[in-house]
Amino acid sequence: STQSTWDIKMRNIGFWILGISILVVGVFLYNLKDILSFFDPLTGYPYGSCISVPTPKGPKHLVAYGNLLLSAHDDRSMTKQTKKEGLSLQNNGGIMAFDPQSLSYQKLELYKFPDKKLFHPQGFSLYANKTMFVINHDYQEQKDTIEVFEISNGEESATSQNGLISLVYKHSIEFKGRFFRQFNYILAISENEFYATAGKRKKRHSYRRSFFRNLYADLKLYANQKSILHHCKIENSVATCSHQGKGHSLSGITTDGTHLFAVDTWGDGVTKYEIQPNGALRGQEIIKLPFRGDGISYDAERKRFLIASLRKRDYIYNGYKLIAGVTPKIQGGVMELKYENGTWVTKTMFIQDEQAATSTVLAHGGKLVPVSYTHLRAHETEADLVCRLLLEKK
């Protein structure tokens, strides 16, 4: 009987090993083409040259405000320490205003923001060109909140080259339910309503992960769809959210006015939803992409979507360089997604040949302005860059 029980256990273990092996081989074969062509040369800047501007660590997301571009930044390497040291509780984040004409930036003052409250911004959204909603990963309180600011002009207009603007803190929005380090991008559609993408993450994590932990995490992303698209309504500074969609790893979201588009990084696609009068999302169309996407923006002038992108082979290969604690340099780029003749068409706009990966991009003043950072370990690079593409063919 003991021998029989032992045989059953060993057989079950064998089945588990076989199943995992088949899954690993399947993932490998799925990405075989990309892996084999990893060392293919890339053509850099097919539409012109690119001027890079060093900025504070970790710029992510980009929103236009007059002639200025606003971006959140945060050095999250300070929040990932060894288990003995615990989480660093330093206030490293902020919002900056970038002038693509003078190639300069200023860190915006956060007036009336509570002194004892940490500010580690992630995605943010500007509503009615006045109110800013910022996702804040509060490592001290171990929770996500939405910080609401009002943009205030100084003596000069924010649309002038040397415009002076600042952010005035209004209040914080708590979530009904416990979330920490989950919310990624946000899209405000009114003073009391927004959409946000969120992933399923652990509350704490170590600074480095082994090869097998990375592999296990990747396989879970392929196998599960636990990243959620939330529709949230605010009442008395509390956000109550409902699930409207899901994916493997949802990131950037935007709208063309009637539909909402959400990028699924690990799902290799963009999901299109119809926005109902009550804010709920109905129906979905999955648009497959030939790359891994992140941030997305809508260019109303040319009726197209711009998606910050990364080749699949780079995403997979460089992810495992993190084993040694090395921040890999990855070639990012920008892809255009446009609806033409009854079908969705993608094309490469340009590839940032010698810069870190692209997190988001915006069409502004007839030019493309992408934000660059080192992918998979954003906010930990020695020199993060904002890049202004000088020329774009009509």
Tab-separated table of C-alpha atoms in Angstrom:
chain	number	residue	atom	x	y	z
A	1	SER	CA	0.000	0.000	0.000
A	2	THR	CA	2.852	2.356	0.867
A	3	GLN	CA	4.577	1.509	-2.392
A	4	SER	CA	1.346	2.101	-4.319
A	5	THR	CA	0.884	5.521	-2.710
A	6	TRP	CA	4.469	6.412	-3.528
A	7	ASP	CA	3.988	5.371	-7.146
A	8	ILE	CA	0.877	7.534	-7.429
A	9	LYS	CA	2.735	10.555	-6.047
A	10	MET	CA	5.648	10.037	-8.410
A	11	ARG	CA	3.279	9.638	-11.332
A	12	ASN	CA	1.493	12.881	-10.445
A	13	ILE	CA	4.834	14.671	-10.194
A	14	GLY	CA	5.763	13.270	-13.585
A	15	PHE	CA	2.530	14.587	-15.094
A	16	TRP	CA	3.216	18.040	-13.625
A	17	ILE	CA	6.747	18.089	-15.025
A	18	LEU	CA	5.480	16.926	-18.417
A	19	GLY	CA	2.742	19.573	-18.477
A	20	ILE	CA	5.145	22.381	-17.543
A	21	SER	CA	7.636	21.165	-20.151
A	22	ILE	CA	4.966	21.187	-22.858
A	23	LEU	CA	3.930	24.725	-21.852
A	24	VAL	CA	7.535	25.971	-21.933
A	25	VAL	CA	8.110	24.405	-25.360
A	26	GLY	CA	4.843	25.913	-26.615
A	27	VAL	CA	5.845	29.415	-25.474
A	28	PHE	CA	9.272	28.936	-27.051
A	29	LEU	CA	7.837	27.810	-30.378
A	30	TYR	CA	5.321	30.677	-30.323
A	31	ASN	CA	8.213	33.153	-30.128
A	32	LEU	CA	10.689	31.106	-32.184
A	33	LYS	CA	10.695	33.474	-35.151
A	34	ASP	CA	11.447	36.448	-32.937
A	35	ILE	CA	14.102	34.593	-30.957
A	36	LEU	CA	15.945	33.382	-34.069
A	37	SER	CA	15.971	36.896	-35.537
A	38	PHE	CA	17.077	38.570	-32.317
A	39	PHE	CA	20.318	39.865	-33.805
A	40	ASP	CA	18.747	41.245	-36.966
A	41	PRO	CA	19.891	44.833	-37.541
A	42	LEU	CA	17.358	47.618	-37.162
A	43	THR	CA	16.924	50.734	-39.229
A	44	GLY	CA	17.042	53.738	-36.947
A	45	TYR	CA	15.064	56.941	-37.443
A	46	PRO	CA	13.613	56.338	-40.943
A	47	TYR	CA	11.600	59.575	-40.693
A	48	GLY	CA	14.253	61.938	-39.419
A	49	SER	CA	16.660	62.574	-36.597
A	50	CYS	CA	15.837	62.595	-32.919
A	51	ILE	CA	16.946	65.032	-30.224
A	52	SER	CA	17.223	63.563	-26.726
A	53	VAL	CA	16.824	65.496	-23.515
A	54	PRO	CA	17.996	64.101	-20.140
A	55	THR	CA	15.208	64.321	-17.559
A	56	PRO	CA	14.593	63.127	-13.991
A	57	LYS	CA	14.550	59.362	-13.563
A	58	GLY	CA	11.583	57.334	-14.669
A	59	PRO	CA	9.472	59.524	-16.962
A	60	LYS	CA	6.300	57.711	-17.925
A	61	HIS	CA	3.126	58.826	-19.652
A	62	LEU	CA	2.789	62.085	-21.542
A	63	VAL	CA	-0.095	64.595	-21.713
A	64	ALA	CA	-0.290	67.812	-23.720
A	65	TYR	CA	-1.074	71.074	-21.944
A	66	GLY	CA	-0.904	73.975	-24.358
A	67	ASN	CA	2.594	74.020	-25.850
A	68	LEU	CA	3.927	72.022	-22.944
A	69	LEU	CA	4.010	68.278	-22.327
A	70	LEU	CA	3.461	66.957	-18.811
A	71	SER	CA	5.062	63.729	-17.600
A	72	ALA	CA	5.207	61.895	-14.274
A	73	HIS	CA	8.617	60.748	-13.066
A	74	ASP	CA	9.779	58.571	-10.197
A	75	ASP	CA	12.980	56.818	-9.180
A	76	ARG	CA	11.483	53.511	-8.092
A	77	SER	CA	14.876	51.901	-7.563
A	78	MET	CA	14.735	53.558	-4.147
A	79	THR	CA	11.612	51.607	-3.291
A	80	LYS	CA	13.087	48.182	-4.087
A	81	GLN	CA	15.591	47.233	-1.422
A	82	THR	CA	16.729	43.949	0.063
A	83	LYS	CA	14.419	42.089	2.415
A	84	LYS	CA	16.489	43.170	5.423
A	85	GLU	CA	16.275	46.853	4.535
A	86	GLY	CA	12.618	46.743	3.602
A	87	LEU	CA	10.979	49.389	1.422
A	88	SER	CA	12.635	52.758	1.173
A	89	LEU	CA	10.150	55.421	2.184
A	90	GLN	CA	11.658	58.361	0.358
A	91	ASN	CA	9.650	60.848	-1.641
A	92	ASN	CA	11.257	60.593	-5.076
A	93	GLY	CA	8.389	61.251	-7.464
A	94	GLY	CA	7.074	64.336	-9.176
A	95	ILE	CA	5.507	65.883	-12.277
A	96	MET	CA	7.523	67.768	-14.884
A	97	ALA	CA	6.575	70.088	-17.728
A	98	PHE	CA	8.600	69.609	-20.916
A	99	ASP	CA	8.875	72.253	-23.627
A	100	PRO	CA	9.584	70.466	-26.942
A	101	GLN	CA	10.514	73.745	-28.641
A	102	SER	CA	13.226	74.926	-26.257
A	103	LEU	CA	14.078	71.334	-25.253
A	104	SER	CA	13.875	72.246	-21.581
A	105	TYR	CA	11.809	71.090	-18.636
A	106	GLN	CA	10.795	72.220	-15.185
A	107	LYS	CA	9.759	70.233	-12.154
A	108	LEU	CA	6.332	71.414	-11.091
A	109	GLU	CA	5.664	72.510	-7.547
A	110	LEU	CA	3.033	70.452	-5.714
A	111	TYR	CA	1.421	73.132	-3.594
A	112	LYS	CA	-0.527	72.097	-0.483
A	113	PHE	CA	0.436	68.425	-0.928
A	114	PRO	CA	0.621	66.813	2.557
A	115	ASP	CA	4.187	66.836	3.883
A	116	LYS	CA	4.007	63.340	5.377
A	117	LYS	CA	2.395	61.711	2.342
A	118	LEU	CA	4.602	59.854	-0.138
A	119	PHE	CA	4.303	60.634	-3.847
A	120	HIS	CA	5.254	57.858	-6.280
A	121	PRO	CA	3.234	58.691	-9.421
A	122	GLN	CA	2.421	56.162	-12.105
A	123	GLY	CA	-0.092	57.006	-14.843
A	124	PHE	CA	-2.089	60.250	-14.832
A	125	SER	CA	-4.857	61.916	-16.797
A	126	LEU	CA	-5.788	65.522	-17.499
A	127	TYR	CA	-9.505	66.342	-17.532
A	128	ALA	CA	-10.913	69.517	-19.151
A	129	ASN	CA	-7.353	70.849	-19.426
A	130	LYS	CA	-7.552	71.787	-15.752
A	131	THR	CA	-7.826	68.856	-13.336
A	132	MET	CA	-5.118	66.205	-13.083
A	133	PHE	CA	-5.772	62.715	-11.705
A	134	VAL	CA	-2.533	60.946	-10.681
A	135	ILE	CA	-2.171	57.298	-9.634
A	136	ASN	CA	-0.001	57.259	-6.505
A	137	HIS	CA	1.677	54.092	-5.231
A	138	ASP	CA	1.959	54.900	-1.526
A	139	TYR	CA	4.656	52.566	-0.163
A	140	GLN	CA	4.217	53.852	3.366
A	141	GLU	CA	0.497	53.176	3.624
A	142	GLN	CA	0.798	50.133	1.301
A	143	LYS	CA	-2.063	51.229	-0.950
A	144	ASP	CA	-2.893	52.946	-4.230
A	145	THR	CA	-4.638	56.306	-4.203
A	146	ILE	CA	-5.612	58.906	-6.790
A	147	GLU	CA	-4.181	62.359	-6.090
A	148	VAL	CA	-6.228	65.201	-7.586
A	149	PHE	CA	-4.468	68.429	-8.562
A	150	GLU	CA	-5.594	71.615	-10.253
A	151	ILE	CA	-3.257	73.250	-12.748
A	152	SER	CA	-2.501	76.835	-11.830
A	153	ASN	CA	-0.896	79.354	-14.205
A	154	GLY	CA	1.724	81.747	-12.960
A	155	GLU	CA	2.378	85.226	-14.237
A	156	GLU	CA	2.770	83.924	-17.786
A	157	SER	CA	0.544	81.665	-19.825
A	158	ALA	CA	1.316	77.951	-19.786
A	159	THR	CA	1.234	78.018	-23.574
A	160	SER	CA	4.151	80.406	-23.830
A	161	GLN	CA	7.707	79.201	-24.192
A	162	ASN	CA	8.603	80.114	-20.621
A	163	GLY	CA	5.180	79.561	-19.145
A	164	LEU	CA	5.039	79.143	-15.378
A	165	ILE	CA	2.614	76.556	-14.084
A	166	SER	CA	2.206	74.640	-10.845
A	167	LEU	CA	-0.053	71.973	-9.401
A	168	VAL	CA	-2.334	72.727	-6.469
A	169	TYR	CA	-3.331	69.688	-4.423
A	170	LYS	CA	-7.110	69.354	-3.984
A	171	HIS	CA	-7.759	65.980	-2.346
A	172	SER	CA	-7.025	62.239	-2.420
A	173	ILE	CA	-9.324	59.514	-3.688
A	174	GLU	CA	-9.303	56.216	-1.841
A	175	PHE	CA	-10.391	52.940	-3.445
A	176	LYS	CA	-13.201	50.831	-2.109
A	177	GLY	CA	-11.130	47.691	-1.709
A	178	ARG	CA	-7.451	47.092	-1.078
A	179	PHE	CA	-5.068	47.807	-3.959
A	180	PHE	CA	-1.318	48.316	-3.865
A	181	ARG	CA	1.079	48.680	-6.819
A	182	GLN	CA	-1.668	47.512	-9.135
A	183	PHE	CA	-3.044	50.520	-10.997
A	184	ASN	CA	-1.072	51.477	-14.078
A	185	TYR	CA	-2.751	53.913	-16.506
A	186	ILE	CA	-5.792	56.120	-15.898
A	187	LEU	CA	-8.221	57.966	-18.200
A	188	ALA	CA	-10.538	60.541	-16.589
A	189	ILE	CA	-13.832	61.179	-18.397
A	190	SER	CA	-15.401	63.523	-15.816
A	191	GLU	CA	-14.674	65.026	-12.405
A	192	ASN	CA	-16.153	61.941	-10.777
A	193	GLU	CA	-15.460	59.111	-13.210
A	194	PHE	CA	-12.450	57.401	-14.741
A	195	TYR	CA	-11.129	54.194	-16.312
A	196	ALA	CA	-7.933	52.538	-15.127
A	197	THR	CA	-5.887	49.449	-15.936
A	198	ALA	CA	-4.539	47.309	-13.137
A	199	GLY	CA	-2.476	44.171	-12.778
A	200	LYS	CA	-2.473	41.448	-10.163
A	201	ARG	CA	0.653	41.995	-8.108
A	202	LYS	CA	2.000	40.984	-4.729
A	203	LYS	CA	2.195	43.613	-2.043
A	204	ARG	CA	5.929	43.062	-1.550
A	205	HIS	CA	8.658	41.762	-3.779
A	206	SER	CA	12.414	41.316	-3.726
A	207	TYR	CA	14.751	43.536	-5.693
A	208	ARG	CA	15.972	40.675	-7.890
A	209	ARG	CA	14.248	37.607	-9.197
A	210	SER	CA	15.845	34.359	-10.275
A	211	PHE	CA	15.596	32.958	-13.798
A	212	PHE	CA	12.991	30.414	-12.732
A	213	ARG	CA	10.864	32.987	-10.919
A	214	ASN	CA	10.936	35.179	-14.017
A	215	LEU	CA	10.006	32.212	-16.188
A	216	TYR	CA	7.209	31.206	-13.824
A	217	ALA	CA	5.818	34.761	-13.797
A	218	ASP	CA	5.895	34.884	-17.613
A	219	LEU	CA	4.098	31.553	-17.938
A	220	LYS	CA	1.412	32.764	-15.531
A	221	LEU	CA	0.881	35.868	-17.678
A	222	TYR	CA	0.453	33.685	-20.758
A	223	ALA	CA	-1.894	31.275	-19.002
A	224	ASN	CA	-4.049	33.757	-17.072
A	225	GLN	CA	-5.977	36.936	-17.741
A	226	LYS	CA	-5.925	38.610	-14.344
A	227	SER	CA	-5.157	42.139	-15.462
A	228	ILE	CA	-8.353	44.188	-15.117
A	229	LEU	CA	-9.824	47.217	-16.886
A	230	HIS	CA	-11.761	49.143	-14.235
A	231	HIS	CA	-14.579	51.656	-14.580
A	232	CYS	CA	-14.601	53.756	-11.403
A	233	LYS	CA	-17.077	56.279	-10.035
A	234	ILE	CA	-16.142	58.704	-7.267
A	235	GLU	CA	-18.400	59.621	-4.373
A	236	ASN	CA	-17.215	61.380	-1.209
A	237	SER	CA	-13.580	60.876	-2.286
A	238	VAL	CA	-14.030	57.110	-2.536
A	239	ALA	CA	-13.788	55.302	-5.881
A	240	THR	CA	-16.034	52.287	-6.431
A	241	CYS	CA	-14.806	50.262	-9.404
A	242	SER	CA	-16.404	47.619	-11.609
A	243	HIS	CA	-14.640	45.200	-13.945
A	244	GLN	CA	-15.239	46.040	-17.603
A	245	GLY	CA	-12.547	43.966	-19.288
A	246	LYS	CA	-9.513	41.823	-18.655
A	247	GLY	CA	-6.252	40.805	-20.274
A	248	HIS	CA	-2.839	39.286	-19.664
A	249	SER	CA	-1.109	42.565	-18.802
A	250	LEU	CA	-3.130	45.711	-19.532
A	251	SER	CA	-1.250	48.994	-19.806
A	252	GLY	CA	-2.078	52.137	-21.830
A	253	ILE	CA	-5.648	53.309	-22.483
A	254	THR	CA	-7.073	56.096	-24.641
A	255	THR	CA	-10.270	57.096	-26.432
A	256	ASP	CA	-11.266	58.484	-29.827
A	257	GLY	CA	-14.435	59.972	-28.320
A	258	THR	CA	-16.792	57.037	-28.830
A	259	HIS	CA	-14.626	53.994	-28.136
A	260	LEU	CA	-12.039	53.076	-25.534
A	261	PHE	CA	-8.823	51.316	-26.572
A	262	ALA	CA	-6.698	49.334	-24.091
A	263	VAL	CA	-3.255	47.871	-24.826
A	264	ASP	CA	-2.550	44.345	-23.587
A	265	THR	CA	1.251	44.096	-23.444
A	266	TRP	CA	1.494	40.338	-23.007
A	267	GLY	CA	-1.605	39.725	-25.086
A	268	ASP	CA	0.107	41.360	-28.099
A	269	GLY	CA	-2.933	43.408	-29.003
A	270	VAL	CA	-5.305	46.315	-28.450
A	271	THR	CA	-8.882	45.772	-27.294
A	272	LYS	CA	-11.589	48.126	-28.566
A	273	TYR	CA	-14.691	48.826	-26.431
A	274	GLU	CA	-17.806	50.877	-27.120
A	275	ILE	CA	-18.502	53.422	-24.375
A	276	GLN	CA	-22.123	53.384	-23.208
A	277	PRO	CA	-24.001	56.491	-21.926
A	278	ASN	CA	-23.632	55.230	-18.330
A	279	GLY	CA	-19.892	54.748	-18.783
A	280	ALA	CA	-20.037	50.971	-19.011
A	281	LEU	CA	-18.146	49.274	-21.833
A	282	ARG	CA	-19.880	47.010	-24.331
A	283	GLY	CA	-18.543	44.609	-26.914
A	284	GLN	CA	-14.943	44.164	-27.756
A	285	GLU	CA	-12.749	43.784	-30.799
A	286	ILE	CA	-9.233	42.444	-30.329
A	287	ILE	CA	-6.727	44.006	-32.711
A	288	LYS	CA	-3.590	41.870	-32.891
A	289	LEU	CA	-0.225	43.650	-32.991
A	290	PRO	CA	3.160	42.430	-34.261
A	291	PHE	CA	4.914	43.810	-31.180
A	292	ARG	CA	4.608	44.360	-27.458
A	293	GLY	CA	2.807	47.632	-26.770
A	294	ASP	CA	2.739	49.926	-23.749
A	295	GLY	CA	1.395	53.481	-23.812
A	296	ILE	CA	-1.135	54.544	-26.458
A	297	SER	CA	-2.416	57.946	-27.606
A	298	TYR	CA	-4.938	59.124	-30.201
A	299	ASP	CA	-3.905	61.603	-32.887
A	300	ALA	CA	-7.229	63.231	-33.815
A	301	GLU	CA	-5.703	65.284	-36.642
A	302	ARG	CA	-4.645	62.190	-38.592
A	303	LYS	CA	-7.217	59.818	-37.086
A	304	ARG	CA	-4.647	57.295	-35.946
A	305	PHE	CA	-3.325	55.702	-32.784
A	306	LEU	CA	0.322	55.897	-31.744
A	307	ILE	CA	1.614	53.016	-29.640
A	308	ALA	CA	4.925	52.800	-27.806
A	309	SER	CA	6.320	49.441	-28.847
A	310	LEU	CA	8.987	46.860	-28.221
A	311	ARG	CA	9.986	43.830	-30.268
A	312	LYS	CA	8.841	40.590	-28.647
A	313	ARG	CA	12.296	39.049	-28.774
A	314	ASP	CA	13.762	42.041	-26.939
A	315	TYR	CA	11.064	41.876	-24.272
A	316	ILE	CA	11.619	38.171	-23.676
A	317	TYR	CA	15.405	38.054	-23.972
A	318	ASN	CA	16.243	41.135	-21.927
A	319	GLY	CA	13.817	40.250	-19.174
A	320	TYR	CA	16.228	37.596	-17.976
A	321	LYS	CA	19.162	39.981	-17.811
A	322	LEU	CA	17.552	41.197	-14.604
A	323	ILE	CA	18.844	38.042	-12.914
A	324	ALA	CA	22.188	39.722	-12.325
A	325	GLY	CA	20.568	43.013	-11.396
A	326	VAL	CA	21.585	44.544	-14.732
A	327	THR	CA	19.265	47.070	-16.319
A	328	PRO	CA	19.214	46.129	-20.028
A	329	LYS	CA	19.197	48.641	-22.846
A	330	ILE	CA	16.436	47.784	-25.304
A	331	GLN	CA	15.565	49.314	-28.654
A	332	GLY	CA	12.062	50.721	-28.459
A	333	GLY	CA	9.987	52.406	-31.112
A	334	VAL	CA	6.642	53.808	-32.194
A	335	MET	CA	3.965	52.042	-34.229
A	336	GLU	CA	0.989	53.603	-35.973
A	337	LEU	CA	-2.399	51.868	-35.830
A	338	LYS	CA	-4.993	53.117	-38.301
A	339	TYR	CA	-8.343	51.906	-39.661
A	340	GLU	CA	-8.187	51.841	-43.460
A	341	ASN	CA	-10.515	50.210	-45.992
A	342	GLY	CA	-12.333	48.150	-43.392
A	343	THR	CA	-9.273	46.771	-41.618
A	344	TRP	CA	-6.717	47.780	-39.000
A	345	VAL	CA	-3.264	48.523	-40.416
A	346	THR	CA	-0.021	48.897	-38.452
A	347	LYS	CA	3.254	50.382	-39.597
A	348	THR	CA	6.550	51.273	-37.974
A	349	MET	CA	6.997	55.007	-37.525
A	350	PHE	CA	10.570	54.841	-36.242
A	351	ILE	CA	12.867	52.888	-33.940
A	352	GLN	CA	14.963	54.516	-31.235
A	353	ASP	CA	18.257	52.955	-32.219
A	354	GLU	CA	20.484	53.762	-29.280
A	355	GLN	CA	18.029	54.687	-26.570
A	356	ALA	CA	16.116	52.828	-23.947
A	357	ALA	CA	12.690	51.398	-24.640
A	358	THR	CA	9.694	53.632	-25.344
A	359	SER	CA	6.961	53.887	-22.713
A	360	THR	CA	4.565	56.257	-24.470
A	361	VAL	CA	4.352	58.683	-27.383
A	362	LEU	CA	2.335	61.741	-28.332
A	363	ALA	CA	1.823	63.671	-31.578
A	364	HIS	CA	2.428	67.310	-30.748
A	365	GLY	CA	3.047	70.327	-32.953
A	366	GLY	CA	3.476	68.233	-36.091
A	367	LYS	CA	6.133	66.070	-34.453
A	368	LEU	CA	6.262	62.791	-32.572
A	369	VAL	CA	7.439	63.040	-28.971
A	370	PRO	CA	8.137	59.659	-27.348
A	371	VAL	CA	9.188	59.108	-23.741
A	372	SER	CA	11.992	56.596	-23.243
A	373	TYR	CA	12.985	54.469	-20.297
A	374	THR	CA	14.533	51.061	-19.729
A	375	HIS	CA	11.777	48.500	-20.083
A	376	LEU	CA	10.929	45.930	-17.406
A	377	ARG	CA	12.798	47.974	-14.871
A	378	ALA	CA	11.445	51.415	-15.486
A	379	HIS	CA	12.470	54.216	-13.144
A	380	GLU	CA	15.915	52.716	-12.499
A	381	THR	CA	18.000	54.003	-15.366
A	382	GLU	CA	20.926	56.342	-14.927
A	383	ALA	CA	19.664	58.717	-17.625
A	384	ASP	CA	16.085	58.681	-18.774
A	385	LEU	CA	15.269	60.586	-21.916
A	386	VAL	CA	12.522	62.486	-23.621
A	387	CYS	CA	13.038	62.367	-27.385
A	388	ARG	CA	11.685	64.828	-29.946
A	389	LEU	CA	11.481	63.465	-33.474
A	390	LEU	CA	12.371	66.329	-35.790
A	391	LEU	CA	10.737	65.201	-39.013
A	392	GLU	CA	7.675	63.172	-39.862
A	393	LYS	CA	6.524	62.478	-43.405
A	394	LYS	CA	2.975	63.542	-44.187
